[in-house]
Coordinates of C-alpha atoms and ligand atoms in Angstrom, one line a residue:
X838 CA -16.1 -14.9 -7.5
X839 CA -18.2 -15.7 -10.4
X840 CA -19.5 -13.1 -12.9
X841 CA -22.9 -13.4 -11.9
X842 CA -21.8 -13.0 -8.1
X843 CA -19.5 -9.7 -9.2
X844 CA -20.8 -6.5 -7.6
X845 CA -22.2 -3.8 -9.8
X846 CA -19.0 -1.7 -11.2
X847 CA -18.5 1.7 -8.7
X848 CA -16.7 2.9 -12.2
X849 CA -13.7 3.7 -10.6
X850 CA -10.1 1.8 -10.8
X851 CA -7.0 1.9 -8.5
X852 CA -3.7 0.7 -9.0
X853 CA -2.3 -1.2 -5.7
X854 CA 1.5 -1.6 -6.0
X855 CA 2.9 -5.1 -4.5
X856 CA -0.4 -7.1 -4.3
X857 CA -0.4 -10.7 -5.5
X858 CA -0.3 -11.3 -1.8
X859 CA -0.8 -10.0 1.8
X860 CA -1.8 -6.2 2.5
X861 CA -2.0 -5.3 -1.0
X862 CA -4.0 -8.5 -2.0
X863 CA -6.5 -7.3 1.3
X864 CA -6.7 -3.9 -0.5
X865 CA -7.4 -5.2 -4.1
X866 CA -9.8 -7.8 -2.7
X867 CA -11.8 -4.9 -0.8
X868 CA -11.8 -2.7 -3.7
X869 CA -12.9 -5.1 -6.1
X870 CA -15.8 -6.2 -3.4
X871 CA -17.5 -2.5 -4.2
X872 CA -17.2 -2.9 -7.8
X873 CA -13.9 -1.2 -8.5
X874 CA -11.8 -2.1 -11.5
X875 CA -8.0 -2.4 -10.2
X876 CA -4.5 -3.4 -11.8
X877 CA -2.2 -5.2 -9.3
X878 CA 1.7 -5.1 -9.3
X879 CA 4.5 -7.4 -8.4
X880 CA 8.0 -9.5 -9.0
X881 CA 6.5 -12.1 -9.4
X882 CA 4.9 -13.2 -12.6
X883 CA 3.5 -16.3 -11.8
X884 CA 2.2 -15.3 -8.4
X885 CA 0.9 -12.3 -10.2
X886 CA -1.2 -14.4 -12.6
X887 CA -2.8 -16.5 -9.6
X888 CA -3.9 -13.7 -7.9
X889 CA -5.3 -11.8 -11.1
X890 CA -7.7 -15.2 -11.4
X891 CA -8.4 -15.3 -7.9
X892 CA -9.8 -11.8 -7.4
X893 CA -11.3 -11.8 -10.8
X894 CA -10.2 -11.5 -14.4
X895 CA -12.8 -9.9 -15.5
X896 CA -12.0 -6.9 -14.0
X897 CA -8.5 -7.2 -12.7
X898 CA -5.2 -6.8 -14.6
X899 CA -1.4 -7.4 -13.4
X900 CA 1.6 -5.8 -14.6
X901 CA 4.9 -7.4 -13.5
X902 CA 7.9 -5.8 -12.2
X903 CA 9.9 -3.7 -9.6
X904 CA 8.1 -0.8 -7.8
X905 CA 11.1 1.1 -8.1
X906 CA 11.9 0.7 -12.0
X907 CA 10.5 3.8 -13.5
X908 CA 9.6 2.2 -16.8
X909 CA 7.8 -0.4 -14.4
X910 CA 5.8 2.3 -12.9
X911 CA 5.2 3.8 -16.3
X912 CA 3.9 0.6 -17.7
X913 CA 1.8 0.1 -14.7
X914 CA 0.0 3.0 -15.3
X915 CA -0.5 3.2 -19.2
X916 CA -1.9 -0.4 -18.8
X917 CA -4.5 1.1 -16.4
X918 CA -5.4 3.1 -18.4
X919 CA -5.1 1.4 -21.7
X920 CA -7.4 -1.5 -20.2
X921 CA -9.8 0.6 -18.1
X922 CA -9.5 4.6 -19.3
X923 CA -9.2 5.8 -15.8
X924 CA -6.8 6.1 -12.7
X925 CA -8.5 7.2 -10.1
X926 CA -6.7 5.7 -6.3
X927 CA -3.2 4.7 -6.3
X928 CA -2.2 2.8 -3.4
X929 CA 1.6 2.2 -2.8
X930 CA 1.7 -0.9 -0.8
X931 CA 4.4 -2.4 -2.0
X932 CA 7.9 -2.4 0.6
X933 CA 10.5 -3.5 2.0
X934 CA 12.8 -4.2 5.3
X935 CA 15.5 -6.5 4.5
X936 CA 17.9 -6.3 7.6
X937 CA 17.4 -6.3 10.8
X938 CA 20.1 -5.0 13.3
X939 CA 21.5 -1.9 15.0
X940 CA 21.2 1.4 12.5
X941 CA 24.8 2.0 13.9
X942 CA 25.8 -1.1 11.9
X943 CA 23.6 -0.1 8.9
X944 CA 25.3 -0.7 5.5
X945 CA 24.0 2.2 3.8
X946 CA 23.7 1.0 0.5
X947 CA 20.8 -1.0 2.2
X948 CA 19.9 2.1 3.3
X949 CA 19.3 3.5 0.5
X950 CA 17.4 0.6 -1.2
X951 CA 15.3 0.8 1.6
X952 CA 14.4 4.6 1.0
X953 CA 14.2 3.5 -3.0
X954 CA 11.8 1.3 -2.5
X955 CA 9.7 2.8 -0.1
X956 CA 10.1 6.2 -0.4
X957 CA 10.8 7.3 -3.9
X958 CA 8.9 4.4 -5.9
X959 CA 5.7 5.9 -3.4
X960 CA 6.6 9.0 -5.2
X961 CA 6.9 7.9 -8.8
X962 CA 3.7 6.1 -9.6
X963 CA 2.1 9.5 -7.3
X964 CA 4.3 11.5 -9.9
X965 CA 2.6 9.8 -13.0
X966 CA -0.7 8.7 -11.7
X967 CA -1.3 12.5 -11.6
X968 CA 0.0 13.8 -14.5
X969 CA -1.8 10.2 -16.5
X970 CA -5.3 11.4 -14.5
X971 CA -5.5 12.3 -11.5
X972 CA -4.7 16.2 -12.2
X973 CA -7.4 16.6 -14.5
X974 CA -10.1 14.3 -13.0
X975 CA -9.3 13.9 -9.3
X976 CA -9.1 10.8 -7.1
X977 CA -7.1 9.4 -3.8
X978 CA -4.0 8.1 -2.9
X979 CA -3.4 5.9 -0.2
X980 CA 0.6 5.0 1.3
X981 CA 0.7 2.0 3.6
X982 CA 3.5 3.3 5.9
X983 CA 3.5 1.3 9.6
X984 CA 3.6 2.5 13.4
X985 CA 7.2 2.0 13.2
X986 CA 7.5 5.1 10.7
X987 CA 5.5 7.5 14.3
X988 CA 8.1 5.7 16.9
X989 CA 11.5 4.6 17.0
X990 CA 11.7 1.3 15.8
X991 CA 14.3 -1.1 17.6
X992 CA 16.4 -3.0 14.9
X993 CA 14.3 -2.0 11.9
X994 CA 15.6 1.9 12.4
X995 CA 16.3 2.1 8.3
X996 CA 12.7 0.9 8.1
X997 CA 11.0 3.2 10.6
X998 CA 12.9 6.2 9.1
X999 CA 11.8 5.1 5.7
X1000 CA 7.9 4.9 6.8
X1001 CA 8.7 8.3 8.3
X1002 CA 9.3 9.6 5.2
X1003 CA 6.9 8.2 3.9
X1004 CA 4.2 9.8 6.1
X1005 CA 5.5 13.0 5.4
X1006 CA 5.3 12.3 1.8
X1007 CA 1.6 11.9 2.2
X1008 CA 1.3 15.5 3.5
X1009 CA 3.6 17.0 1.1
X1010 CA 1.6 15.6 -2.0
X1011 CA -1.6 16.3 0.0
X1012 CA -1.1 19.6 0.2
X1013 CA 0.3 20.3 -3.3
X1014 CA -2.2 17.9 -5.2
X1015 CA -5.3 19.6 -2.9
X1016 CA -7.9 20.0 -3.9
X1017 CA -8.4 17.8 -6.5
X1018 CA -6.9 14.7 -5.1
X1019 CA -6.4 13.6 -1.4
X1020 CA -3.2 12.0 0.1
X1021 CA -3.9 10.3 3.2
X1022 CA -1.5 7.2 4.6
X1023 CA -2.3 4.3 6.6
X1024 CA 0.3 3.0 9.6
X1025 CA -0.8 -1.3 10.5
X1026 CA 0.8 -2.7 13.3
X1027 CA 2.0 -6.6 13.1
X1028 CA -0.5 -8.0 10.1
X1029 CA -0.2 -11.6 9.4
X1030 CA 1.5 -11.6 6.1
X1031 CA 4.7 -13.5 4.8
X1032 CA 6.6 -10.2 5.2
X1033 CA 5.8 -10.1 8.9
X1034 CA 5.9 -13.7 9.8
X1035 CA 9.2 -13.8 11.8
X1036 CA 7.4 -11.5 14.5
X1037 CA 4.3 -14.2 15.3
X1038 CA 5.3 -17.4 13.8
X1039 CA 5.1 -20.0 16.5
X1040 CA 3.8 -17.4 19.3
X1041 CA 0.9 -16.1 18.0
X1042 CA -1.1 -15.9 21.2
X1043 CA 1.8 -14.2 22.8
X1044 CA 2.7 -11.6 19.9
X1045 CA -0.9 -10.4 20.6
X1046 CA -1.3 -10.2 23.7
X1047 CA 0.2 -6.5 24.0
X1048 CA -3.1 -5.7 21.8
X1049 CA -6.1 -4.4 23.5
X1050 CA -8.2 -5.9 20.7
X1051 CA -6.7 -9.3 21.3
X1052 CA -5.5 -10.0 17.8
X1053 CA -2.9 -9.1 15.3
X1054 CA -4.2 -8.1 12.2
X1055 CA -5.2 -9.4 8.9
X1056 CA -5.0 -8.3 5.6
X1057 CA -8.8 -7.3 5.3
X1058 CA -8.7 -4.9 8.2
X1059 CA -6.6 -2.3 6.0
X1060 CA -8.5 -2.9 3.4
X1061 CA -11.1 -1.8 5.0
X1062 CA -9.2 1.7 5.5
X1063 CA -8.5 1.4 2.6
X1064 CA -12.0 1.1 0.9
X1065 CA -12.7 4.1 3.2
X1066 CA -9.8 6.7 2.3
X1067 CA -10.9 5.6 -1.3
X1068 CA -14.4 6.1 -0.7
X1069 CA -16.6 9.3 -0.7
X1070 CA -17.2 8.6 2.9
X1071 CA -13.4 10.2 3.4
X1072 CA -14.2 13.4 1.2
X1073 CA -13.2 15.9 3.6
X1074 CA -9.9 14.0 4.8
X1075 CA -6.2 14.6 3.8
X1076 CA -2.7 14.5 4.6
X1077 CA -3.5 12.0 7.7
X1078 CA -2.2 9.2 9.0
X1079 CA -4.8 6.9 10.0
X1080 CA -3.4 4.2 12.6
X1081 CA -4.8 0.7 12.0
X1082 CA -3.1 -1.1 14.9
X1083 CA -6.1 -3.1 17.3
X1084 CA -5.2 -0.4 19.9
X1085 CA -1.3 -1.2 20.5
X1086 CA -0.5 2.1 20.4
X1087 CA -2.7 2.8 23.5
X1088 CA 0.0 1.1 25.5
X1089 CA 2.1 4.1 25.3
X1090 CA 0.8 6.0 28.3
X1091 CA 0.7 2.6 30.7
Ligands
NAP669 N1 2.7 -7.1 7.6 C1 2.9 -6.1 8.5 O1 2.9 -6.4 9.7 C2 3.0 -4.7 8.1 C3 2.9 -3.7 9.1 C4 3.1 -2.4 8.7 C5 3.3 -2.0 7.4 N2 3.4 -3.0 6.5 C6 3.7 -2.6 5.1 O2 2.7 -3.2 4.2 C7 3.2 -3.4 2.9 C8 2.9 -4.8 2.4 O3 3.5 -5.7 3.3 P1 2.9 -7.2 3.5 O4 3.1 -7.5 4.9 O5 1.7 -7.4 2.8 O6 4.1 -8.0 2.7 P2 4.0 -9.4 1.9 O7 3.0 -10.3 2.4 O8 5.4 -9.8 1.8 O9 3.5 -8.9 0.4 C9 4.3 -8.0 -0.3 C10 3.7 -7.9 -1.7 O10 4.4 -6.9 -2.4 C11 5.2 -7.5 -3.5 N3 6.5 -6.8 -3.5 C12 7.4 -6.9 -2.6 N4 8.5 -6.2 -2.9 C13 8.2 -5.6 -4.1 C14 8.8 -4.7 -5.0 N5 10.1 -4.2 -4.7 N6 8.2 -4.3 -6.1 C15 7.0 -4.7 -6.4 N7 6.3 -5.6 -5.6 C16 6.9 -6.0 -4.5 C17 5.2 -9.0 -3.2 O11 5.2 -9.8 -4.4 P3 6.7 -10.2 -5.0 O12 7.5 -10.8 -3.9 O13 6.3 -11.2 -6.1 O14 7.2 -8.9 -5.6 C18 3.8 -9.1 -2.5 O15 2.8 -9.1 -3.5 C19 4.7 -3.0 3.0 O16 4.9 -1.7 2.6 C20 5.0 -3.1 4.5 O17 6.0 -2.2 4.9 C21 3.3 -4.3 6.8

């Protein structure tokens, strides 16, 4: 986008955790598309950079590192609001599901990273984005959980569990940060990103056709509820879950 094709600014920033790519690219892209200012997150650097330039320099920032390294999430945030003067929507996007297996099997070491990275850095940048803003001045927060944190999950268990958690996180802090901020979550089915790949690659057509809306989804489509739990148009919702999943869930009574 060039400057003179840039959106008027809505004067409000976010901060979307793990988004030089995939969901939380969709997210920053959307935001940026209504005039928000946003810092992105991420490993790494390099891929960072790229996607800083593609959705806009002018008004985007990246701050490398790991969503669960606490001075990561701390510089995250002071370089929000170093370079912009606000915080107003944090989304935690960023995640992880590295094994694949029976939970009976589980090494619980990977356990736990699973729950740090999902769960607890979730918490962390909620922690400080409120105390650096959000407390005073009010705002959203949006945590990209999945379907497999409402239903068991076969083979990803450690995943589901974490998601779970992560749901119930949203109505914790919704509740305790009411009513100045709202907390709501957002649960995709199978988006085509790299971290989802394995589950469509080569058999796309098939993957989707359990879908009553005939396709997996794309990045754009939770940025779109995204945009919207950000938005005004959300004012009087918190603490849900809103379930972005082209109708797969509908299944469950057949
Ligand atoms: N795709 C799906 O089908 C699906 C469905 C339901 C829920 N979700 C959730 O959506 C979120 C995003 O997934 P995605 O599909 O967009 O994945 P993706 O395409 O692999 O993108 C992940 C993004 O997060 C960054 N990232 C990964 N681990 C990170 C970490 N520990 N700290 C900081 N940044 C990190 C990655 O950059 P670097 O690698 O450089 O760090 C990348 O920018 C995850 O929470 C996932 O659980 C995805």
């Amino acid at each position: 986008m060039t400057s003179a094709e840039l959106p008027p600014l809505s004067g409000k920033v976010a901060l979307v955790t793990g988004a030089s790519r995939g969901i939380g690219y969709g997210v920053a892209e959307a935001l940026v598309a209504r005039g928000d200012r946003v810092c992105i997150t991420g490993r790494n650097e390099d891929a960072l950079k790229e996607a800083v330039v593609k959705l806009g320099a002018e008004r985007v920032i990246g701050v490398a590192g790991k969503a669960h390294d606490l001075d990561h999430q701390s510089e995250a945030v002071e370089r929000t609001m170093e370079a912009f003067g606000r915080l107003d929507h944090l989304v935690n996007n960023a995640g992880t599901n590295p094994v694949f297996g029976p939970i009976a099997d589980l090494d619980l070491n990977v356990a736990r990273k699973v729950f740090e990275t999902n769960v607890i850095s979730a918490l962390g940048f909620a922690q400080k984005t409120w105390h650096a803003w959000q407390k005073d001045n009010g705002g959203a927060i949006v945590n990209i959980a999945s379907i497999a944190g409402l239903a068991p999950s076969p083979f990803i268990g450690a995943y589901g569990v974490s998601k779970a958690a992560m749901i119930n996180l949203t109505q914790q802090l919704a509740h305790e940060f009411a009513p100045k901020v709202r907390v709501n979550a957002i649960a995709p089915a199978v988006v085509k990103t790299k971290f989802a790949q394995a589950l469509y690659e080569g058999r796309e057509e098939e993957a989707a056709a359990s879908y009553p809306l005939g396709r997996l989804g794309v990045p754009s489509d939770i940025g779109g509820a995204a945009a919207f739990l950000t938005s005004a148009q959300s004012d009087w919702v918190t603490g849900q879950t809103l379930v972005v999943d082209g109708g797969l869930f509908l299944n469950a009574g057949v």
